[in-house]
PDB file of C-alpha atoms in Angstrom:
ATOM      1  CA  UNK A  99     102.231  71.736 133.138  1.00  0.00           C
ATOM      2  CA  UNK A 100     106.011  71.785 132.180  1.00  0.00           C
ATOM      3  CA  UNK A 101     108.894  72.429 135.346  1.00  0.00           C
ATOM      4  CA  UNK A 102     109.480  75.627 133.859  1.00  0.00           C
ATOM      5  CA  UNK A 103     106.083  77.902 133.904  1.00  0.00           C
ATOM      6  CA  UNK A 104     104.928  79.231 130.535  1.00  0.00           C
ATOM      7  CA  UNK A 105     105.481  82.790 130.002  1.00  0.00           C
ATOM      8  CA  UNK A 106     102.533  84.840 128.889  1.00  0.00           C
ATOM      9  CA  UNK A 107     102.225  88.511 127.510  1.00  0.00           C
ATOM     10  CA  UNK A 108      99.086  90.277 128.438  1.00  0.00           C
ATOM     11  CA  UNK A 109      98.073  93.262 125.743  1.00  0.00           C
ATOM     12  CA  UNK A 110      95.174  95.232 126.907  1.00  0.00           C
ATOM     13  CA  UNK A 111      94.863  99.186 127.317  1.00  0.00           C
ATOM     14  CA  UNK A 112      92.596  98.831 130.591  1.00  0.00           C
ATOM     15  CA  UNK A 113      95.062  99.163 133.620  1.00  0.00           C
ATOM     16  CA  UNK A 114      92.192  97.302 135.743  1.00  0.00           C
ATOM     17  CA  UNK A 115      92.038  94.587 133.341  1.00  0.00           C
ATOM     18  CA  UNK A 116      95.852  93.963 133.080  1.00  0.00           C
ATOM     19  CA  UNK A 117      96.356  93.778 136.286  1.00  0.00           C
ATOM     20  CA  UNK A 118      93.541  91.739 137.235  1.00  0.00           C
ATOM     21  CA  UNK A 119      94.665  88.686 134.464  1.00  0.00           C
ATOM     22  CA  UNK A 120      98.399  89.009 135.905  1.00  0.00           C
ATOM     23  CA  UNK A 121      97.161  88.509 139.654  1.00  0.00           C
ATOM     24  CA  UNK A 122      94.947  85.411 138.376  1.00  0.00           C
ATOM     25  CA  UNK A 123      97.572  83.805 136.022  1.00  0.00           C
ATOM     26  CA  UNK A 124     100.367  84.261 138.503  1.00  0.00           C
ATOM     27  CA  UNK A 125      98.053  82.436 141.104  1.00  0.00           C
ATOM     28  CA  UNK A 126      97.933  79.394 138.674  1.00  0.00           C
ATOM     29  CA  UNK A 127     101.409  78.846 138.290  1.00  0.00           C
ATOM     30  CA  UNK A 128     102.125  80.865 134.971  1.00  0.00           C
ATOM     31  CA  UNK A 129     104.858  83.741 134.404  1.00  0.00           C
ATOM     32  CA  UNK A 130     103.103  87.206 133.176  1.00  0.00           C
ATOM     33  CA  UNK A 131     104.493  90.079 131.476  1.00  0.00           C
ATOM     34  CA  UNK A 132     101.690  92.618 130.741  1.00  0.00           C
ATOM     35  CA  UNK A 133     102.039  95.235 127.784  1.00  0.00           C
ATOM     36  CA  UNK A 134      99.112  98.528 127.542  1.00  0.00           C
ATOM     37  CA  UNK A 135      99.389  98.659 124.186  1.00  0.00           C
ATOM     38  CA  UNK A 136     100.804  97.040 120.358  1.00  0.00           C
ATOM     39  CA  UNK A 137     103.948  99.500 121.101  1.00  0.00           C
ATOM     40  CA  UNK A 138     104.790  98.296 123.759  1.00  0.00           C
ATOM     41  CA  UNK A 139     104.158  94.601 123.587  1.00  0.00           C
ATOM     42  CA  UNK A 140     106.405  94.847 119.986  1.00  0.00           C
ATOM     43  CA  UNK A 141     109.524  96.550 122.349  1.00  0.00           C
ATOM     44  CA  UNK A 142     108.702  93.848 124.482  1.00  0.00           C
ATOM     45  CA  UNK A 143     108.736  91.085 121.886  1.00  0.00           C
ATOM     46  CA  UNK A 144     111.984  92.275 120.184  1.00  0.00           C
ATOM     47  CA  UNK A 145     113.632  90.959 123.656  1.00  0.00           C
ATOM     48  CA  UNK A 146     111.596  88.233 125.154  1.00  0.00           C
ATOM     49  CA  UNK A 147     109.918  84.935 123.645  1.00  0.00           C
ATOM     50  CA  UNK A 148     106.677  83.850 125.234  1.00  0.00           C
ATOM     51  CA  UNK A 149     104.909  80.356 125.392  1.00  0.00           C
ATOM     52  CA  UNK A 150     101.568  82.113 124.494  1.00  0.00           C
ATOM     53  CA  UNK A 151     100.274  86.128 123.754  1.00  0.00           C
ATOM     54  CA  UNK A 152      96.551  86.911 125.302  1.00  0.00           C
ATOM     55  CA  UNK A 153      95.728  90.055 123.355  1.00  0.00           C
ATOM     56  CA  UNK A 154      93.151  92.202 123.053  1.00  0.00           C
ATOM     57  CA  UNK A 155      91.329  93.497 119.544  1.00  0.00           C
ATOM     58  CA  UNK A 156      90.139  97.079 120.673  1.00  0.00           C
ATOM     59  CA  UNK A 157      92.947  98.886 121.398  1.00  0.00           C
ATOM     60  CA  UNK A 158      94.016 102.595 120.668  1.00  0.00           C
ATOM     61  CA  UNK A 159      96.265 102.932 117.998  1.00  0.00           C
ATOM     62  CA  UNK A 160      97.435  99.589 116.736  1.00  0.00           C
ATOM     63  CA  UNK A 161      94.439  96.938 117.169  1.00  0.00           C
ATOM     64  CA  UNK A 162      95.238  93.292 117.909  1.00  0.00           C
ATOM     65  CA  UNK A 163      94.496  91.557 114.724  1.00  0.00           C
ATOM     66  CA  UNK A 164      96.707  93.629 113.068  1.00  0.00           C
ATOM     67  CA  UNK A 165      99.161  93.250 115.960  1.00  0.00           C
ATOM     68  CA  UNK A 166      98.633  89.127 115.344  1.00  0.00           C
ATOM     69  CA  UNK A 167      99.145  90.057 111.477  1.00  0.00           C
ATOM     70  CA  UNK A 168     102.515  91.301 111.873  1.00  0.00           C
ATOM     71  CA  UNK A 169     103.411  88.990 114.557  1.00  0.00           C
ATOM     72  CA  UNK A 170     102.496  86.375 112.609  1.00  0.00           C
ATOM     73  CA  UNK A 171     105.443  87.576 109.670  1.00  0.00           C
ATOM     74  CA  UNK A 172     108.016  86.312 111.686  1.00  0.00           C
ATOM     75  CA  UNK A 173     106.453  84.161 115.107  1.00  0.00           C
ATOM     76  CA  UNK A 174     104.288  81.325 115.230  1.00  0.00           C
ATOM     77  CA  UNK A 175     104.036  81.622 119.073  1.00  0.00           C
ATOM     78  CA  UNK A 176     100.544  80.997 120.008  1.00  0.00           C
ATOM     79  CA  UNK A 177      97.679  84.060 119.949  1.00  0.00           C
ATOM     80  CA  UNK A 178      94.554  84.289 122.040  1.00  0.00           C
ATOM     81  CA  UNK A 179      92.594  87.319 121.236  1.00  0.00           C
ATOM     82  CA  UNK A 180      90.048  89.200 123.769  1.00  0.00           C
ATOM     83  CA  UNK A 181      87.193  90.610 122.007  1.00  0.00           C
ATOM     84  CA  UNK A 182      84.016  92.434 122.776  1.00  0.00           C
ATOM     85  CA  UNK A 183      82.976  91.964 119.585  1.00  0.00           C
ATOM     86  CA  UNK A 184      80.730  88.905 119.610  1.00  0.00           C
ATOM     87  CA  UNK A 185      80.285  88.564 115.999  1.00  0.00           C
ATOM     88  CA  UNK A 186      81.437  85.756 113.843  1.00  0.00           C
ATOM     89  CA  UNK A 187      82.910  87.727 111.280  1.00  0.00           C
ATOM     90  CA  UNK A 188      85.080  89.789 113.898  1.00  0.00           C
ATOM     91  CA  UNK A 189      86.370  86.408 114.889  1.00  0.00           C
ATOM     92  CA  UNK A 190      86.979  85.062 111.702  1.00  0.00           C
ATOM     93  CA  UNK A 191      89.070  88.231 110.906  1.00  0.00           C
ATOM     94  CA  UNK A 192      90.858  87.126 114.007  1.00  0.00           C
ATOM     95  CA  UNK A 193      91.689  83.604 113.276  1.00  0.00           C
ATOM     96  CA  UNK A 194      92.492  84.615 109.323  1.00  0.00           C
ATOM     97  CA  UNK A 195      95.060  86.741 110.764  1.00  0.00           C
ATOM     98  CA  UNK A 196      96.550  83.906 112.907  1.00  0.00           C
ATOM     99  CA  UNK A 197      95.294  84.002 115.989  1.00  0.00           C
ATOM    100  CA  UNK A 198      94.726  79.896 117.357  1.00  0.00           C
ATOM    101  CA  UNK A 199      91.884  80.898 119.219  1.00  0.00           C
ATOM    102  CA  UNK A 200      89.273  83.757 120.663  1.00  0.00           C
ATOM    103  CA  UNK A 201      87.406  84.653 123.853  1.00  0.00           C
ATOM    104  CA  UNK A 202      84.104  87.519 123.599  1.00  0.00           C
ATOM    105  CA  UNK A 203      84.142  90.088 126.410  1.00  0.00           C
ATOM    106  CA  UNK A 204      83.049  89.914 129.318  1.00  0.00           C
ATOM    107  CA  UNK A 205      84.610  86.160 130.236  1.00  0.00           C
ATOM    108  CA  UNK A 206      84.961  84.155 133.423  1.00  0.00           C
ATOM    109  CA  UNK A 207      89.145  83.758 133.985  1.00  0.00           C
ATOM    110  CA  UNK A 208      88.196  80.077 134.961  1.00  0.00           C
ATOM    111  CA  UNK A 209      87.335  79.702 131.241  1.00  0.00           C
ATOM    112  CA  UNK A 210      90.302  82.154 130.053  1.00  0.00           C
ATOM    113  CA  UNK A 211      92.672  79.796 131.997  1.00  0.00           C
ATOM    114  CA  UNK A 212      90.896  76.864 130.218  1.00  0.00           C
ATOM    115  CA  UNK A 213      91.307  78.550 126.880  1.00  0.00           C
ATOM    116  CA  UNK A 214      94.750  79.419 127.695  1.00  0.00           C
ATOM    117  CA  UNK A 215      95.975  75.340 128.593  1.00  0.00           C
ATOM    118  CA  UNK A 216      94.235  74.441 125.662  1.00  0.00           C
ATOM    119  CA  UNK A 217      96.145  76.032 123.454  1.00  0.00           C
ATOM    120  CA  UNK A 218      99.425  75.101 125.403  1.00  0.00           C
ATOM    121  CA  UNK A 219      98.083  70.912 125.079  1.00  0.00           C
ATOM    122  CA  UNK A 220      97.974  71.751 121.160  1.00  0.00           C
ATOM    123  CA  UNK A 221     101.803  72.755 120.935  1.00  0.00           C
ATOM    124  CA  UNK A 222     103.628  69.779 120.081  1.00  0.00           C
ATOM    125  CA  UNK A 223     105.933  67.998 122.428  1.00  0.00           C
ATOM    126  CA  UNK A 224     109.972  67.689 121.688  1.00  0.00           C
ATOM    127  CA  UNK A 225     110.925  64.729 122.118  1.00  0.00           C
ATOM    128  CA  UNK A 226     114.446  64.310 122.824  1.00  0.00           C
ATOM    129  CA  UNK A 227     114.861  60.752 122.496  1.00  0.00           C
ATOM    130  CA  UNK A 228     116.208  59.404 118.833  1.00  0.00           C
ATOM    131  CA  UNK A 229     113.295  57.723 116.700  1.00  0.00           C
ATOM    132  CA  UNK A 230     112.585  56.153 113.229  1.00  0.00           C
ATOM    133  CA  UNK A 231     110.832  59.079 111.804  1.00  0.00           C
ATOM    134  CA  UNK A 232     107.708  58.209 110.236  1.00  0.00           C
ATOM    135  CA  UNK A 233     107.362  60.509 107.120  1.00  0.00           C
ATOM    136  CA  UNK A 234     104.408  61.933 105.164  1.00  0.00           C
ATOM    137  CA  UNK A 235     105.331  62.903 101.977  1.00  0.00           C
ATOM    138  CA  UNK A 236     102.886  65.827 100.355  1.00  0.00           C
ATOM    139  CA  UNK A 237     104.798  66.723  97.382  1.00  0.00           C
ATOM    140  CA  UNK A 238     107.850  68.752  98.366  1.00  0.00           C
ATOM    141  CA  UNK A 239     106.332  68.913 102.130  1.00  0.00           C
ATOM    142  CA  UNK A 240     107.212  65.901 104.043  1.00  0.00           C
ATOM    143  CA  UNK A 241     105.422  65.976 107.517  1.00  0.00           C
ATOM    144  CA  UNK A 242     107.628  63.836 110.237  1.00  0.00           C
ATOM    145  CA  UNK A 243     104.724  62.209 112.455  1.00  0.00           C
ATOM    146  CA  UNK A 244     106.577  61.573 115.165  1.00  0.00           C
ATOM    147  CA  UNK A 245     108.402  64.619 115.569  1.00  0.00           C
ATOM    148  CA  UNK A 246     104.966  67.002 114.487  1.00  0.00           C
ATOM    149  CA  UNK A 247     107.369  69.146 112.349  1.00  0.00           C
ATOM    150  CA  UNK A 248     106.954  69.893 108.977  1.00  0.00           C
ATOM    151  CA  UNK A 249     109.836  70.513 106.543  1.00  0.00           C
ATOM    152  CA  UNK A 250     110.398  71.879 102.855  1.00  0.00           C
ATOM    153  CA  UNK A 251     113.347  70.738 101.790  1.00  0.00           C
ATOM    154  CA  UNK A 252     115.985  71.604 104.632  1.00  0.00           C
ATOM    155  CA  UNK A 253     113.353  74.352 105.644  1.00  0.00           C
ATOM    156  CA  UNK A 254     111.515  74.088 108.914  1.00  0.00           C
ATOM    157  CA  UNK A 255     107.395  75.066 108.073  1.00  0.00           C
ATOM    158  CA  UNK A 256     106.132  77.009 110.931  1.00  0.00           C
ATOM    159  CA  UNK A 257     102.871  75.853 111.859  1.00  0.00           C
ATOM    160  CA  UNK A 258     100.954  77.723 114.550  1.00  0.00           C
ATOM    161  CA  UNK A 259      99.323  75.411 117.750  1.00  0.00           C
ATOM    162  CA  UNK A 260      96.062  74.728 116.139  1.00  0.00           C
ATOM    163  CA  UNK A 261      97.499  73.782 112.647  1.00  0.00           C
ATOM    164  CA  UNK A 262     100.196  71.276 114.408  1.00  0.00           C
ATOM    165  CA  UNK A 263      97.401  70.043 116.252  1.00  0.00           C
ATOM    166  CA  UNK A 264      95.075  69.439 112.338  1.00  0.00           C
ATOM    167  CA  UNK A 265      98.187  67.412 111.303  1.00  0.00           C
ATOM    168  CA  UNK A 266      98.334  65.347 114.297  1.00  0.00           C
ATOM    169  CA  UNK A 267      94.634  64.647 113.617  1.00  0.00           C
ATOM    170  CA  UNK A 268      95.084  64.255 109.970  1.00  0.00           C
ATOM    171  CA  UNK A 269      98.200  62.074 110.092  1.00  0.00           C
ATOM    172  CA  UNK A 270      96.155  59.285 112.382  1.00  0.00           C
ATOM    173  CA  UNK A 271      94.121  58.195 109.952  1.00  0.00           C
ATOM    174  CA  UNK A 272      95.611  59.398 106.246  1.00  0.00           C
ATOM    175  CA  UNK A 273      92.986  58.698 103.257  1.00  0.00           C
ATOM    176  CA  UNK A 274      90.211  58.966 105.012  1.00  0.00           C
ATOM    177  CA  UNK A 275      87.831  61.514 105.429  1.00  0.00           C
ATOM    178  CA  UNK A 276      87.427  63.885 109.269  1.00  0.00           C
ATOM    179  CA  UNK A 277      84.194  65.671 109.379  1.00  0.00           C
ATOM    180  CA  UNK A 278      84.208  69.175 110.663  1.00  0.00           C
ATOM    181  CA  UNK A 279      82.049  68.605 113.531  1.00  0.00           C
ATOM    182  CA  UNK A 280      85.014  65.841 114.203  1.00  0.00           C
ATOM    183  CA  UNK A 281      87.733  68.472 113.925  1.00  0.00           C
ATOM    184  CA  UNK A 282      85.558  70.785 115.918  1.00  0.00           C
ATOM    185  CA  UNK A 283      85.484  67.977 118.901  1.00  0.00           C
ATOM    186  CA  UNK A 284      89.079  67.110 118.733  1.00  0.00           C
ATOM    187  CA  UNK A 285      90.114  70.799 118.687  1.00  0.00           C
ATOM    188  CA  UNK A 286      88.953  70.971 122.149  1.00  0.00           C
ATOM    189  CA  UNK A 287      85.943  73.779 121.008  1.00  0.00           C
ATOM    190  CA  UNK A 288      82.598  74.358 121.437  1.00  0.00           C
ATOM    191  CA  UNK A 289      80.083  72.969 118.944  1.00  0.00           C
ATOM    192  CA  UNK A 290      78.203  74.775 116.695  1.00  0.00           C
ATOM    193  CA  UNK A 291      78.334  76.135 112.949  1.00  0.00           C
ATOM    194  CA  UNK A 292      80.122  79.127 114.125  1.00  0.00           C
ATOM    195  CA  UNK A 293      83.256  76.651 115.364  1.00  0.00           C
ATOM    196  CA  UNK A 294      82.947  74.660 111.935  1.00  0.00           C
ATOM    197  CA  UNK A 295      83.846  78.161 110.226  1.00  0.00           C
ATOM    198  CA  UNK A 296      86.686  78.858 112.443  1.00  0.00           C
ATOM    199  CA  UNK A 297      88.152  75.275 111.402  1.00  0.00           C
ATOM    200  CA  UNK A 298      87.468  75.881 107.836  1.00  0.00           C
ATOM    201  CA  UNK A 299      90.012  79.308 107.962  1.00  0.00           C
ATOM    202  CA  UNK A 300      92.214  76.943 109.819  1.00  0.00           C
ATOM    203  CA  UNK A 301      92.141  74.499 106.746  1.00  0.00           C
ATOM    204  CA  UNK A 302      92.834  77.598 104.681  1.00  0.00           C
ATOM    205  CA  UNK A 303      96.224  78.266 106.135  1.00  0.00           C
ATOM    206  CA  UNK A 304      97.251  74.852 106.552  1.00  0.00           C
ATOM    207  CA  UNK A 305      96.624  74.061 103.092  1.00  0.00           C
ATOM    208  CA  UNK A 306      98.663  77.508 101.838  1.00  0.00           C
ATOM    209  CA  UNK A 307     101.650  76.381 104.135  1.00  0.00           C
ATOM    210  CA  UNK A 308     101.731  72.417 101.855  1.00  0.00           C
ATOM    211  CA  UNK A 309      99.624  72.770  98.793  1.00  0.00           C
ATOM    212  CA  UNK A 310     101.229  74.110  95.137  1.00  0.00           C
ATOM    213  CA  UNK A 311      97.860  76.251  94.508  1.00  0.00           C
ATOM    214  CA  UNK A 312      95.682  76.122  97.554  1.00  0.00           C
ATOM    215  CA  UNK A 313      92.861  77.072  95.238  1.00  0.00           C
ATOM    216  CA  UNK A 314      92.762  73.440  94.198  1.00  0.00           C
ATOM    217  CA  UNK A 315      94.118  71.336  96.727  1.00  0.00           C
ATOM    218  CA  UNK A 316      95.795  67.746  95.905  1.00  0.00           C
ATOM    219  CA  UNK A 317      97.107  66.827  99.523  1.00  0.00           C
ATOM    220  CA  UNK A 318      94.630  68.612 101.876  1.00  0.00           C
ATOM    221  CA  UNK A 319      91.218  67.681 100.320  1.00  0.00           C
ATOM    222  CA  UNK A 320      87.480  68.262 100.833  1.00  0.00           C
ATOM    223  CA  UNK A 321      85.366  65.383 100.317  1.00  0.00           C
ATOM    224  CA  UNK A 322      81.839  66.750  99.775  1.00  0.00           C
ATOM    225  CA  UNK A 323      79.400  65.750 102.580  1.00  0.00           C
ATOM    226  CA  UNK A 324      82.119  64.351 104.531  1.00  0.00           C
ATOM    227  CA  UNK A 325      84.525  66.418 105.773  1.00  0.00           C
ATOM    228  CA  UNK A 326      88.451  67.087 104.997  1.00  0.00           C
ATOM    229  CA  UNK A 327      91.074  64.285 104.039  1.00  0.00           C
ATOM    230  CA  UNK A 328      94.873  64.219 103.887  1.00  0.00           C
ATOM    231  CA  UNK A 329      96.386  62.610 101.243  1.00  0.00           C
ATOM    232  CA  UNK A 330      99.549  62.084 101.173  1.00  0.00           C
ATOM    233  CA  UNK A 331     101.743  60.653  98.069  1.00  0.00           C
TER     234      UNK A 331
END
């Protein structure tokens, strides 16, 4: 973990619950700022900038995957979502809103604070030091390797955790195909078909952040039976 503690904002109506997860994430070395509900955490937001948001879906008023949605408009800080909803779609309408990962209700905090370092591992690292930049060129994206950012022109791309994380992945080996179950593995998720979905909405947004018409993409590619490719010019 960094010097300087990652700050964390806990959303979640339930007092009890709040105030549990702030005890348990204070114990392990994080900062916590806890928010009852999407009110609140936006006040809270329009002052302070977190390393990662844990929120929760069912909320009165303002649920969390619409909180994520209009987070999402402006942040790409990184959005674990608490759900007692254990159904894939409900999670998929999670991660399609922008959320890098999910936890179903009721959950161990061992495996929330495994969730929740997870995540932090996938944010890229700044390195301070000057390097060559090794470029990948995907039209009018170029993608510096080295760096993990992603620029359009003399525009920055925000790219969330998970999809810095696919580029990483993707800019190892260029032209050649990653299978799902692959992505699944280096994602640091559970196997199963339900994880292969979640990557596949991941590969949705990445591909609408470089491709001209991600209907029919020329840089971010599905090779049938084999997985996903980058292909870079």
């Amino acid at each position: 973990m960094n010097e300087i503690a990652p700050h964390l904002l806990i959303v979640d109506d339930d007092e009890r619950i709040r105030t549990l997860l702030r005890k348990f994430l204070m114990r392990h070395g994080f900062l916590v700022t806890a928010a009852r509900d999407a009110d609140h955490a936006r006040r809270i937001l329009s002052g302070l900038d977190f390393d990662l948001l844990v929120l929760d879906v069912m909320m009165p008023g303002e649920d969390g995957v619409s909180l994520t949605k209009g987070i999402r408009e402006t942040s790409e800080t990184p959005v674990l979502l608490l759900t007692a909803k254990g159904e894939t779609e409900d999670r998929i309408a999670g991660l399609e809103a922008g959320a890098d990962d999910y936890l179903a209700k009721p959950f161990e905090p061992k495996e929330l604070l495994l969730r929740i370092n997870a995540i932090l591992r996938r944010m890229p690292e700044v390195d301070e030091a000057a390097t060559v930049p090794k470029v990948l060129h995907l039209g009018g994206i170029r993608y510096d390797i080295d760096r993990g950012e992603m620029w359009q022109g003399e525009e920055l791309v925000r790219l969330t955790a998970t999809e810095s994380h696919l580029m990483r992945i993707f800019s190892k080996t260029p032209g050649e195909p990653i299978s799902r179950g692959t992505l699944v593995e280096e994602l640091g998720r559970d196997k199963g078909q339900a994880q292969e979905r979640a990557v596949d909405v991941q590969i949705t947004r990445l591909r609408r952040k470089i491709e001209e018409d991600p209907k029919q993409p020329r840089y971010l590619q599905t090779v049938r039976g084999a997985g996903y490719m980058l292909a870079p010019d």
